[in-house]
CSV table of C-alpha atoms and ligand atoms in Angstrom, one decimal:
chain,number,residue,atom,x,y,z
A,1,MET,CA,15.5,12.2,-7.4
A,2,GLU,CA,16.7,15.0,-9.8
A,3,GLU,CA,18.9,12.5,-11.7
A,4,LEU,CA,16.0,10.1,-12.0
A,5,VAL,CA,13.6,12.8,-13.2
A,6,ALA,CA,16.1,14.0,-15.7
A,7,LEU,CA,16.7,10.5,-17.0
A,8,CYS,CA,13.0,9.9,-17.3
A,9,LYS,CA,12.5,12.9,-19.4
A,10,ARG,CA,15.7,12.6,-21.5
A,11,ARG,CA,15.0,8.9,-22.4
A,12,GLY,CA,11.2,9.1,-22.7
A,13,PHE,CA,10.0,7.4,-19.5
A,14,VAL,CA,7.9,10.2,-17.9
A,15,PHE,CA,6.9,13.7,-19.0
A,16,GLN,CA,5.0,16.4,-17.2
A,17,ALA,CA,1.5,16.3,-18.7
A,18,GLY,CA,0.7,19.3,-20.9
A,19,ASP,CA,4.0,21.0,-20.2
A,20,ILE,CA,3.8,23.0,-23.5
A,21,TYR,CA,1.1,24.9,-21.6
A,22,GLY,CA,2.9,25.0,-18.3
A,23,GLY,CA,1.8,21.6,-17.2
A,24,LEU,CA,-0.9,20.5,-14.8
A,25,GLN,CA,0.3,20.0,-11.2
A,26,GLY,CA,0.3,16.4,-10.1
A,27,VAL,CA,-0.3,14.9,-13.5
A,28,TYR,CA,2.2,13.0,-15.6
A,29,ASP,CA,2.4,11.2,-18.9
A,30,TYR,CA,4.3,8.1,-19.6
A,31,GLY,CA,6.5,8.2,-22.8
A,32,PRO,CA,7.6,5.4,-25.2
A,33,LEU,CA,9.8,3.6,-22.6
A,34,GLY,CA,7.6,4.5,-19.6
A,35,VAL,CA,4.5,2.9,-21.1
A,36,GLU,CA,6.5,-0.3,-21.6
A,37,LEU,CA,7.9,-0.4,-18.1
A,38,LYS,CA,4.5,0.4,-16.6
A,39,ASN,CA,2.8,-2.3,-18.6
A,40,ASN,CA,5.5,-4.8,-17.7
A,41,LEU,CA,5.0,-4.0,-14.0
A,42,LYS,CA,1.3,-4.4,-14.3
A,43,ALA,CA,1.7,-7.6,-16.3
A,44,ALA,CA,3.9,-9.0,-13.6
A,45,TRP,CA,1.3,-8.2,-10.9
A,46,TRP,CA,-1.5,-9.7,-13.0
A,47,ARG,CA,0.5,-12.8,-13.6
A,48,ALA,CA,1.2,-13.3,-9.9
A,49,MET,CA,-2.3,-12.4,-8.8
A,50,VAL,CA,-4.5,-14.0,-11.4
A,51,TYR,CA,-2.6,-16.5,-13.7
A,52,GLU,CA,-0.3,-18.2,-11.1
A,53,ARG,CA,-3.2,-18.7,-8.7
A,54,ASP,CA,-6.4,-20.5,-9.1
A,55,ASP,CA,-8.5,-18.5,-6.6
A,56,VAL,CA,-8.5,-15.1,-8.2
A,57,GLU,CA,-10.6,-13.6,-11.0
A,58,GLY,CA,-9.9,-10.4,-12.9
A,59,LEU,CA,-12.1,-7.3,-13.4
A,60,ASP,CA,-11.9,-4.0,-15.4
A,61,ALA,CA,-14.6,-1.7,-14.1
A,62,ALA,CA,-15.6,1.9,-15.0
A,63,ILE,CA,-13.9,5.0,-13.6
A,64,LEU,CA,-17.0,7.1,-13.5
A,65,THR,CA,-18.9,6.2,-10.4
A,66,ASN,CA,-22.4,6.6,-9.2
A,67,PRO,CA,-22.2,8.8,-6.1
A,68,LYS,CA,-24.3,6.4,-4.1
A,69,VAL,CA,-21.4,3.9,-4.2
A,70,LEU,CA,-19.1,6.4,-2.6
A,71,HIS,CA,-21.8,7.5,-0.2
A,72,TYR,CA,-22.3,4.1,1.3
A,73,SER,CA,-18.6,3.3,1.1
A,74,GLY,CA,-18.0,6.2,3.5
A,75,HIS,CA,-15.9,8.2,1.0
A,76,GLU,CA,-18.3,11.1,0.8
A,77,ASP,CA,-18.1,11.6,4.6
A,78,THR,CA,-14.6,10.6,5.4
A,79,PHE,CA,-12.2,10.6,2.4
A,80,SER,CA,-10.5,13.9,3.3
A,81,ASP,CA,-7.2,15.4,4.3
A,82,PRO,CA,-6.7,18.2,6.7
A,83,LEU,CA,-6.4,21.5,4.8
A,84,VAL,CA,-4.9,24.8,6.2
A,85,ASP,CA,-4.7,28.2,4.5
A,86,CYS,CA,-1.9,30.6,5.0
A,87,LEU,CA,-3.6,33.9,5.9
A,88,ALA,CA,-0.6,35.9,4.6
A,89,CYS,CA,0.0,34.5,1.1
A,90,HIS,CA,-3.1,32.3,0.7
A,91,ALA,CA,-1.1,29.1,-0.1
A,92,ARG,CA,-2.9,25.9,0.9
A,93,TRP,CA,-1.2,23.0,2.7
A,94,ARG,CA,-1.9,19.6,4.0
A,95,ALA,CA,-1.7,20.1,7.8
A,96,ASP,CA,-0.1,16.8,8.5
A,97,HIS,CA,2.6,17.5,5.9
A,98,LEU,CA,3.8,20.7,7.6
A,99,ALA,CA,7.2,20.4,9.3
A,100,ASP,CA,6.2,23.2,11.8
A,101,ASP,CA,3.4,25.7,12.3
A,102,ARG,CA,4.7,28.1,9.6
A,103,CYS,CA,3.8,28.5,6.0
A,104,PRO,CA,6.5,26.7,3.9
A,105,LYS,CA,6.1,29.3,1.2
A,106,CYS,CA,6.2,32.7,3.0
A,107,GLY,CA,7.2,31.6,6.6
A,108,SER,CA,4.1,33.2,8.1
A,109,PRO,CA,2.8,31.6,11.3
A,110,LYS,CA,-0.7,32.8,10.5
A,111,LEU,CA,-2.4,29.6,9.4
A,112,THR,CA,-6.1,28.7,9.6
A,113,PRO,CA,-7.1,25.7,11.8
A,114,PRO,CA,-7.2,22.5,9.8
A,115,ARG,CA,-10.5,21.6,8.1
A,116,PRO,CA,-11.4,18.5,6.1
A,117,PHE,CA,-11.0,18.7,2.4
A,118,ASN,CA,-12.6,15.9,0.4
A,119,LEU,CA,-10.2,14.4,-2.2
A,120,MET,CA,-12.7,13.1,-4.7
A,121,PHE,CA,-13.0,14.6,-8.2
A,122,LYS,CA,-16.5,15.4,-9.2
A,123,THR,CA,-17.9,15.6,-12.7
A,124,HIS,CA,-21.3,15.5,-14.4
A,125,ALA,CA,-22.6,12.6,-16.5
A,126,GLY,CA,-24.8,13.9,-19.3
A,127,PRO,CA,-25.5,17.3,-20.7
A,128,VAL,CA,-27.1,18.9,-17.5
A,129,GLU,CA,-24.8,20.0,-14.8
A,130,ASP,CA,-27.1,19.6,-11.8
A,131,ALA,CA,-26.9,17.6,-8.6
A,132,ALA,CA,-28.8,14.7,-10.2
A,133,ALA,CA,-26.0,14.3,-12.8
A,134,LEU,CA,-23.2,14.2,-10.3
A,135,ALA,CA,-20.6,11.5,-10.8
A,136,TYR,CA,-17.2,10.9,-9.2
A,137,LEU,CA,-14.0,9.8,-10.7
A,138,ARG,CA,-13.2,6.8,-8.5
A,139,PRO,CA,-10.7,7.5,-5.7
A,140,GLU,CA,-9.8,3.7,-5.5
A,141,THR,CA,-10.5,0.8,-7.7
A,142,ALA,CA,-11.7,-1.3,-4.8
A,143,GLN,CA,-15.3,-0.1,-4.7
A,144,SER,CA,-16.2,-1.4,-8.1
A,145,ILE,CA,-14.9,-4.8,-7.0
A,146,PHE,CA,-17.4,-4.7,-4.1
A,147,THR,CA,-20.3,-3.6,-6.3
A,148,ASN,CA,-19.5,-6.3,-8.8
A,149,PHE,CA,-19.1,-9.0,-6.1
A,150,LYS,CA,-22.4,-10.7,-6.9
A,151,HIS,CA,-21.9,-10.6,-10.7
A,152,VAL,CA,-18.5,-12.2,-10.3
A,153,LEU,CA,-19.8,-14.8,-7.9
A,154,ASP,CA,-22.8,-15.7,-10.0
A,155,SER,CA,-20.8,-16.0,-13.2
A,156,THR,CA,-17.9,-18.0,-11.7
A,157,SER,CA,-19.5,-20.1,-8.9
A,158,ARG,CA,-16.6,-19.2,-6.6
A,159,ARG,CA,-16.4,-20.4,-3.0
A,160,LEU,CA,-14.4,-18.8,-0.2
A,161,PRO,CA,-11.5,-18.0,-0.1
A,162,PHE,CA,-11.3,-16.2,-3.5
A,163,GLY,CA,-10.3,-12.9,-4.8
A,164,ILE,CA,-11.0,-10.3,-7.4
A,165,ALA,CA,-8.1,-8.4,-8.9
A,166,GLN,CA,-8.2,-5.1,-10.8
A,167,ILE,CA,-5.7,-2.7,-12.2
A,168,GLY,CA,-6.8,0.8,-13.2
A,169,LYS,CA,-6.8,4.5,-12.8
A,170,ALA,CA,-7.8,6.3,-9.6
A,171,PHE,CA,-8.1,10.0,-9.0
A,172,ARG,CA,-7.5,12.1,-5.9
A,173,ASN,CA,-7.4,15.8,-5.7
A,174,GLU,CA,-4.3,15.8,-3.5
A,175,ILE,CA,-3.8,19.2,-1.7
A,176,THR,CA,-0.1,19.2,-2.4
A,177,PRO,CA,1.0,16.7,-5.1
A,178,ARG,CA,4.8,16.2,-4.9
A,179,ASN,CA,7.8,14.1,-5.4
A,180,PHE,CA,7.5,13.4,-9.1
A,181,ILE,CA,5.2,10.4,-9.7
A,182,PHE,CA,5.0,9.6,-6.0
A,183,ARG,CA,2.0,11.7,-5.0
A,184,VAL,CA,-0.1,12.6,-8.0
A,185,ARG,CA,-3.7,13.4,-8.7
A,186,GLU,CA,-4.2,10.8,-11.4
A,187,PHE,CA,-2.6,7.4,-10.8
A,188,GLU,CA,-3.0,3.7,-11.2
A,189,GLN,CA,-3.7,1.1,-8.6
A,190,MET,CA,-3.2,-2.7,-8.6
A,191,GLU,CA,-5.8,-3.9,-6.1
A,192,LEU,CA,-6.8,-7.3,-4.9
A,193,GLU,CA,-9.9,-7.9,-2.8
A,194,PHE,CA,-9.4,-11.3,-1.3
A,195,PHE,CA,-12.6,-12.6,0.4
A,196,VAL,CA,-12.3,-15.0,3.3
A,197,ALA,CA,-14.4,-16.5,6.0
A,198,PRO,CA,-14.7,-14.4,9.1
A,199,GLY,CA,-12.2,-15.8,11.7
A,200,GLU,CA,-9.7,-16.7,9.0
A,201,ASP,CA,-9.0,-13.0,8.1
A,202,GLU,CA,-6.0,-12.4,10.4
A,203,ALA,CA,-4.1,-15.4,9.2
A,204,TRP,CA,-4.8,-14.4,5.5
A,205,HIS,CA,-3.7,-10.9,6.3
A,206,GLU,CA,-0.3,-12.0,7.5
A,207,GLU,CA,0.0,-14.4,4.5
A,208,TRP,CA,-0.7,-11.5,2.0
A,209,VAL,CA,1.8,-9.2,3.7
A,210,GLN,CA,4.5,-11.9,3.1
A,211,ALA,CA,3.3,-12.6,-0.4
A,212,ARG,CA,3.5,-9.0,-1.4
A,213,LEU,CA,7.0,-8.5,0.1
A,214,ASP,CA,8.1,-11.5,-1.9
A,215,TRP,CA,6.6,-10.1,-5.1
A,216,TRP,CA,8.3,-6.7,-4.7
A,217,ALA,CA,11.6,-8.6,-4.2
A,218,ARG,CA,11.0,-10.3,-7.5
A,219,GLN,CA,10.6,-6.9,-9.1
A,220,GLY,CA,14.1,-6.0,-7.9
A,221,VAL,CA,13.1,-4.0,-4.9
A,222,GLU,CA,15.7,-4.8,-2.3
A,223,SER,CA,14.4,-5.9,1.1
A,224,ASN,CA,16.8,-3.6,2.9
A,225,ARG,CA,14.9,-0.6,1.5
A,226,LEU,CA,11.5,-2.0,2.5
A,227,ALA,CA,10.0,-1.9,5.9
A,228,LEU,CA,6.6,-2.8,7.4
A,229,TYR,CA,4.6,-0.3,9.2
A,230,ARG,CA,1.7,-1.6,11.3
A,231,VAL,CA,-0.7,1.3,11.2
A,232,PRO,CA,-1.8,2.3,14.7
A,233,ALA,CA,-5.5,2.3,15.5
A,234,GLU,CA,-5.9,6.1,15.5
A,235,GLU,CA,-4.5,6.3,11.9
A,236,LEU,CA,-6.6,3.5,10.4
A,237,ALA,CA,-8.9,4.3,7.5
A,238,HIS,CA,-12.6,4.1,8.4
A,239,TYR,CA,-13.0,0.6,6.8
A,240,SER,CA,-10.0,-1.1,8.3
A,241,LYS,CA,-9.5,-3.3,11.3
A,242,GLY,CA,-5.8,-3.5,10.7
A,243,THR,CA,-3.5,-2.2,8.0
A,244,VAL,CA,0.2,-3.1,7.3
A,245,ASP,CA,1.9,-0.6,5.0
A,246,ILE,CA,4.9,-1.7,2.9
A,247,MET,CA,7.2,1.3,3.2
A,248,TYR,CA,10.0,1.9,0.7
A,249,ARG,CA,13.0,4.2,1.0
A,250,PHE,CA,12.2,6.5,-1.9
A,251,PRO,CA,14.8,9.1,-3.0
A,252,HIS,CA,12.8,11.7,-1.0
A,253,GLY,CA,12.2,9.6,2.1
A,254,THR,CA,10.6,6.5,3.4
A,255,GLU,CA,6.9,6.3,2.4
A,256,GLU,CA,4.1,4.0,1.6
A,257,LEU,CA,4.5,1.8,-1.5
A,258,GLU,CA,1.5,-0.5,-0.8
A,259,GLY,CA,-1.1,-0.9,1.9
A,260,ILE,CA,-2.5,-4.3,3.0
A,261,ALA,CA,-5.7,-3.8,4.9
A,262,ASN,CA,-8.1,-6.1,6.7
A,263,ARG,CA,-11.4,-4.4,5.5
A,264,THR,CA,-13.5,-6.9,7.4
A,265,ASP,CA,-17.1,-7.1,6.2
A,266,PHE,CA,-17.3,-3.3,6.1
A,267,ASP,CA,-17.7,-2.8,2.3
A,268,LEU,CA,-19.9,-5.7,1.3
A,269,GLY,CA,-22.0,-4.9,4.4
A,270,SER,CA,-22.3,-1.2,3.5
A,271,HIS,CA,-23.4,-1.9,0.0
A,272,THR,CA,-26.1,-4.5,1.1
A,273,LYS,CA,-29.7,-3.5,1.1
A,274,GLY,CA,-30.9,-2.8,4.6
A,275,GLN,CA,-27.5,-3.0,6.1
A,276,SER,CA,-24.6,-0.8,6.8
A,277,ALA,CA,-21.4,-1.2,8.7
A,278,LEU,CA,-21.0,2.5,8.8
A,279,ASP,CA,-21.2,4.2,12.2
A,280,ILE,CA,-20.0,7.6,11.1
A,281,ASP,CA,-23.2,9.1,9.9
A,282,ALA,CA,-26.7,8.1,11.1
A,283,ALA,CA,-28.1,8.9,7.6
A,284,VAL,CA,-25.9,6.2,6.1
A,285,LYS,CA,-26.7,3.5,8.7
A,286,SER,CA,-29.2,1.6,6.7
A,287,ASN,CA,-28.7,1.2,3.0
A,288,SER,CA,-32.0,2.0,1.3
A,289,ASP,CA,-30.6,2.4,-2.2
A,290,SER,CA,-28.9,-0.9,-3.0
A,291,ASN,CA,-30.9,-3.7,-4.4
A,292,ALA,CA,-28.3,-6.4,-3.6
A,293,ARG,CA,-27.3,-8.8,-0.8
A,294,LEU,CA,-23.6,-9.0,-1.1
A,295,ALA,CA,-23.2,-12.1,1.0
A,296,MET,CA,-22.7,-15.9,0.5
A,297,PHE,CA,-25.0,-18.6,1.7
A,298,ASP,CA,-23.4,-20.9,4.2
A,299,GLN,CA,-24.8,-24.3,3.6
A,300,GLU,CA,-23.7,-25.7,7.0
A,301,ALA,CA,-25.0,-22.8,9.1
A,302,LYS,CA,-28.0,-22.4,6.7
A,303,ALA,CA,-27.5,-18.7,6.9
A,304,TRP,CA,-26.2,-15.8,4.8
A,305,ARG,CA,-22.7,-14.6,5.8
A,306,VAL,CA,-20.9,-11.5,4.6
A,307,PRO,CA,-17.3,-12.5,3.9
A,308,TYR,CA,-14.4,-10.6,5.3
A,309,VAL,CA,-11.9,-9.1,2.8
A,310,ILE,CA,-8.1,-8.7,2.8
A,311,GLU,CA,-6.9,-6.0,0.4
A,312,PRO,CA,-3.4,-5.7,-0.9
A,313,SER,CA,-3.4,-2.3,-2.7
A,314,ALA,CA,-0.3,-1.1,-4.6
A,315,GLY,CA,0.3,2.0,-6.6
A,316,VAL,CA,1.6,1.5,-10.1
A,317,ASP,CA,3.3,4.9,-10.3
A,318,ARG,CA,5.0,4.4,-6.9
A,319,GLY,CA,6.1,1.0,-8.1
A,320,VAL,CA,7.6,2.4,-11.2
A,321,LEU,CA,9.5,5.0,-9.2
A,322,ALA,CA,10.7,2.3,-6.8
A,323,VAL,CA,12.0,-0.1,-9.5
A,324,LEU,CA,13.6,2.8,-11.4
A,325,ASN,CA,15.3,4.0,-8.2
A,326,GLU,CA,16.5,0.4,-7.4
A,327,ALA,CA,17.8,0.0,-11.0
A,328,TYR,CA,19.6,3.3,-11.5
A,329,ARG,CA,23.4,3.3,-11.1
A,330,VAL,CA,26.3,5.2,-12.4
A,331,GLU,CA,29.5,3.1,-12.8
A,332,THR,CA,33.1,4.2,-13.3
A,333,LEU,CA,34.8,1.9,-15.8
A,334,ASP,CA,38.5,0.9,-15.8
A,335,THR,CA,39.1,3.5,-18.5
A,336,GLY,CA,37.8,6.1,-16.1
A,337,ALA,CA,34.7,6.8,-18.2
A,338,GLU,CA,31.3,6.7,-16.6
A,339,ARG,CA,28.3,4.6,-17.7
A,340,THR,CA,24.8,5.0,-16.5
A,341,VAL,CA,22.9,1.7,-16.2
A,342,LEU,CA,19.3,0.8,-15.4
A,343,GLY,CA,19.7,-2.7,-14.0
A,344,LEU,CA,16.0,-3.5,-14.4
A,345,LYS,CA,14.9,-7.1,-14.0
A,346,PRO,CA,14.7,-8.5,-17.6
A,347,HIS,CA,10.9,-9.0,-17.4
A,348,LEU,CA,10.5,-5.3,-16.6
A,349,ALA,CA,12.9,-3.9,-19.2
A,350,PRO,CA,11.0,-1.6,-21.7
A,351,ILE,CA,13.1,-3.1,-24.6
A,352,LYS,CA,14.0,-6.7,-24.2
A,353,ALA,CA,16.7,-6.8,-26.9
A,354,ALA,CA,18.1,-4.4,-29.5
A,355,VAL,CA,19.2,-5.8,-32.8
A,356,LEU,CA,22.0,-3.7,-34.3
A,357,PRO,CA,23.4,-4.1,-37.8
A,358,LEU,CA,27.1,-3.3,-37.8
A,359,LYS,CA,26.8,-1.5,-41.1
A,360,ARG,CA,23.6,0.4,-41.8
A,361,ASN,CA,24.3,0.5,-45.5
A,362,HIS,CA,25.1,-3.2,-46.0
A,363,PRO,CA,21.9,-4.8,-47.5
A,364,GLY,CA,22.8,-8.3,-46.4
A,365,ILE,CA,23.6,-7.3,-42.8
A,366,VAL,CA,20.5,-5.1,-42.5
A,367,ALA,CA,18.2,-7.7,-44.0
A,368,LYS,CA,19.6,-10.3,-41.6
A,369,ALA,CA,19.1,-8.0,-38.6
A,370,ARG,CA,15.5,-7.2,-39.6
A,371,ASP,CA,14.9,-10.9,-40.0
A,372,ILE,CA,16.2,-11.7,-36.5
A,373,LYS,CA,14.2,-8.8,-35.0
A,374,ARG,CA,11.0,-10.2,-36.6
A,375,ASN,CA,11.6,-13.7,-35.4
A,376,LEU,CA,12.5,-12.7,-31.8
A,377,GLN,CA,9.6,-10.3,-31.6
A,378,ALA,CA,7.2,-13.1,-32.5
A,379,LEU,CA,8.3,-15.0,-29.4
A,380,GLY,CA,6.2,-12.7,-27.3
A,381,PHE,CA,8.7,-11.7,-24.6
A,382,GLY,CA,8.1,-8.0,-25.2
A,383,ARG,CA,9.6,-5.3,-27.4
A,384,VAL,CA,12.5,-6.2,-29.6
A,385,LEU,CA,14.0,-3.2,-31.4
A,386,PHE,CA,15.8,-3.1,-34.7
A,387,GLU,CA,18.1,0.0,-34.6
A,388,ASP,CA,20.4,1.0,-37.4
A,389,THR,CA,22.1,4.0,-36.0
A,390,GLY,CA,25.4,2.5,-37.1
A,391,ASN,CA,27.5,3.3,-34.0
A,392,ILE,CA,27.5,0.1,-32.0
A,393,GLY,CA,29.4,1.5,-29.0
A,394,LYS,CA,27.0,4.4,-28.6
A,395,GLY,CA,24.1,2.0,-29.1
A,396,TYR,CA,25.3,-0.2,-26.2
A,397,ARG,CA,25.6,2.9,-23.9
A,398,ARG,CA,22.2,4.2,-24.8
A,399,HIS,CA,20.7,0.8,-24.2
A,400,ASP,CA,22.5,0.5,-20.8
A,401,GLU,CA,20.8,3.7,-19.8
A,402,VAL,CA,17.3,2.5,-20.6
A,403,GLY,CA,17.9,-0.9,-19.2
A,404,THR,CA,17.9,-3.1,-22.3
A,405,PRO,CA,19.3,-6.4,-21.0
A,406,ILE,CA,20.9,-7.6,-24.3
A,407,CYS,CA,22.1,-6.2,-27.5
A,408,LEU,CA,22.6,-8.4,-30.6
A,409,THR,CA,25.0,-7.2,-33.2
A,410,VAL,CA,24.8,-8.6,-36.7
A,411,ASP,CA,28.1,-8.3,-38.6
A,412,PHE,CA,30.1,-9.7,-41.5
A,413,GLN,CA,30.8,-13.0,-39.6
A,414,THR,CA,27.0,-13.5,-39.3
A,415,VAL,CA,26.2,-13.2,-43.0
A,416,GLU,CA,29.5,-14.5,-44.5
A,417,GLU,CA,30.7,-17.2,-42.1
A,418,ASP,CA,28.8,-18.9,-39.3
A,419,ASP,CA,25.3,-17.3,-38.8
A,420,THR,CA,26.2,-16.2,-35.2
A,421,VAL,CA,25.6,-12.8,-33.6
A,422,THR,CA,27.4,-11.0,-30.9
A,423,VAL,CA,25.3,-10.9,-27.7
A,424,ARG,CA,26.3,-8.2,-25.3
A,425,ASP,CA,25.1,-8.3,-21.7
A,426,ARG,CA,24.0,-5.0,-20.1
A,427,ASP,CA,25.2,-5.8,-16.6
A,428,THR,CA,28.5,-7.5,-17.2
A,429,MET,CA,29.2,-5.9,-20.6
A,430,ALA,CA,30.5,-9.4,-21.6
A,431,GLN,CA,30.2,-10.4,-25.3
A,432,SER,CA,29.7,-13.8,-26.7
A,433,ARG,CA,28.8,-15.3,-30.0
A,434,VAL,CA,25.5,-17.1,-30.2
A,435,ALA,CA,24.1,-19.0,-33.2
A,436,VAL,CA,21.0,-17.3,-34.6
A,437,GLY,CA,19.2,-20.7,-34.4
A,438,ASP,CA,19.9,-20.8,-30.6
A,439,LEU,CA,18.5,-17.2,-30.0
A,440,PRO,CA,14.9,-18.3,-29.2
A,441,ALA,CA,16.2,-20.6,-26.4
A,442,TYR,CA,18.6,-17.9,-25.2
A,443,MET,CA,15.8,-15.4,-25.0
A,444,ALA,CA,13.5,-17.8,-23.2
A,445,ASP,CA,16.2,-18.4,-20.6
A,446,TYR,CA,16.6,-14.7,-20.1
A,447,PHE,CA,13.0,-13.6,-20.1
A,448,THR,CA,10.8,-16.3,-18.8
A,449,PRO,CA,9.7,-14.8,-15.5
B,501,LIG,N1,-8.2,0.7,-1.7
B,501,LIG,C1,-7.3,1.1,-0.7
B,501,LIG,C2,-6.6,2.3,-1.0
B,501,LIG,O1,-6.9,2.9,-2.0
B,501,LIG,P1,-4.6,3.8,-0.2
B,501,LIG,O2,-3.5,3.5,0.9
B,501,LIG,O3,-5.3,5.1,-0.1
B,501,LIG,O4,-5.6,2.5,-0.1
B,501,LIG,C3,-3.3,2.4,-2.0
B,501,LIG,O5,-3.9,3.6,-1.6
B,501,LIG,C4,-2.0,2.7,-2.8
B,501,LIG,O6,-2.3,3.6,-3.9
B,501,LIG,C5,-1.0,3.4,-2.0
B,501,LIG,O7,-0.2,2.5,-1.3
B,501,LIG,C6,-0.2,4.1,-3.1
B,501,LIG,O8,0.8,3.2,-3.6
B,501,LIG,C7,-1.2,4.4,-4.1
B,501,LIG,N2,-1.6,5.8,-4.0
B,501,LIG,C8,-2.5,6.4,-3.2
B,501,LIG,N3,-2.6,7.7,-3.4
B,501,LIG,C9,-1.7,8.0,-4.4
B,501,LIG,C10,-1.3,9.2,-5.0
B,501,LIG,N4,-1.9,10.4,-4.7
B,501,LIG,N5,-0.4,9.2,-6.0
B,501,LIG,C11,0.2,8.0,-6.3
B,501,LIG,N6,-0.1,6.8,-5.7
B,501,LIG,C12,-1.1,6.8,-4.8
């Protein structure tokens, strides 16, 4: 983990947010390469979930949330972790994360009994900071999918089964954020709510577990570091009839990368006028605030039915950590020298190709390199970098370390002889000459997902 964290800072993937003022615990910023990697991971998810299917629509809803949404969803009552205080040093801990009954900071056994600590961040919408202006930062993207269910249905005329996909920020006031970008207070989720007919939910649940494992494999996450955890009944979230977690062997231990839950008709039911699936609080039993019926009319049965929903919910930041961990390797070369390589899948690489002029002060070579960069950039595979630092060997090593799959070197032969460039492969370090005119096809071969 330390090596990854150091690489992320050194090469501009991830920085501690606000660190010139000491940082803010559990909050990170993505740097020039991190933003590309993260965007590429999200694009791969969106492609698989929305573009490659014909039964999913997209959504991008607001982060600021009306508290009633999170009241009827059950989050106000139940979205908490068990908090304990150390009576000796006043440190606070998540009870279920303690290895034993002692304070990890000072070793004191004097801890308070656990009490629920709600993880939602509150703010005020508008200039008056009173209860009427309370708003939450959403703790999951899912709820806005449910509250938009009718809008999406009405604007697209979907029938079951169909899904709504969303990628976006979520916020949780984690008691003890830790392990770099694994457990943070501000993060992103990639969530699909896939609505199905009751009775078909369990088969769809299994299908989505497999689909998600396959997708992680395509991102370069090896199956031997993934495991499925079928969450036992006593650990299930309040909305779930069954959850399967995809666990990944992170550098700090095996933990959840994605959860795939069968949320039944719980959420659509809870947000429907006059109904509630909630049993946890009598006050919430009947929804008197919603003006909507989040259901579909069943023509055969001549009745309204609330669909069931299967939810694959993945963390973007945990995904970034997993693909970085998978990709990172240090090799010893025949010469005895070491090289650090990020063997990222080409579609995830922050820089797809670097175009390097052999001589930075040779106008013909530089102009040619710039021209190649411009043409390859226009193909739309992602960032192509023109880089005239002059030292080709060092350039290759630097690009190995940030995962650039190919480097293209423009030299005298290019401009004076045959209009070919040297293409150097990150993984094999093999070099070959490719005609400039063939580069678009070469790139397409490499980067078409
Ligand atoms: N809508 C369902 C839901 O939010 P969850 O298991 O609480 O379920 C889903 O969260 C995913 O979001 C997790 O599998 C994880 O990848 C990510 N996630 C949750 N809390 C996180 C945190 N504090 N930091 C980073 N990622 C987090």
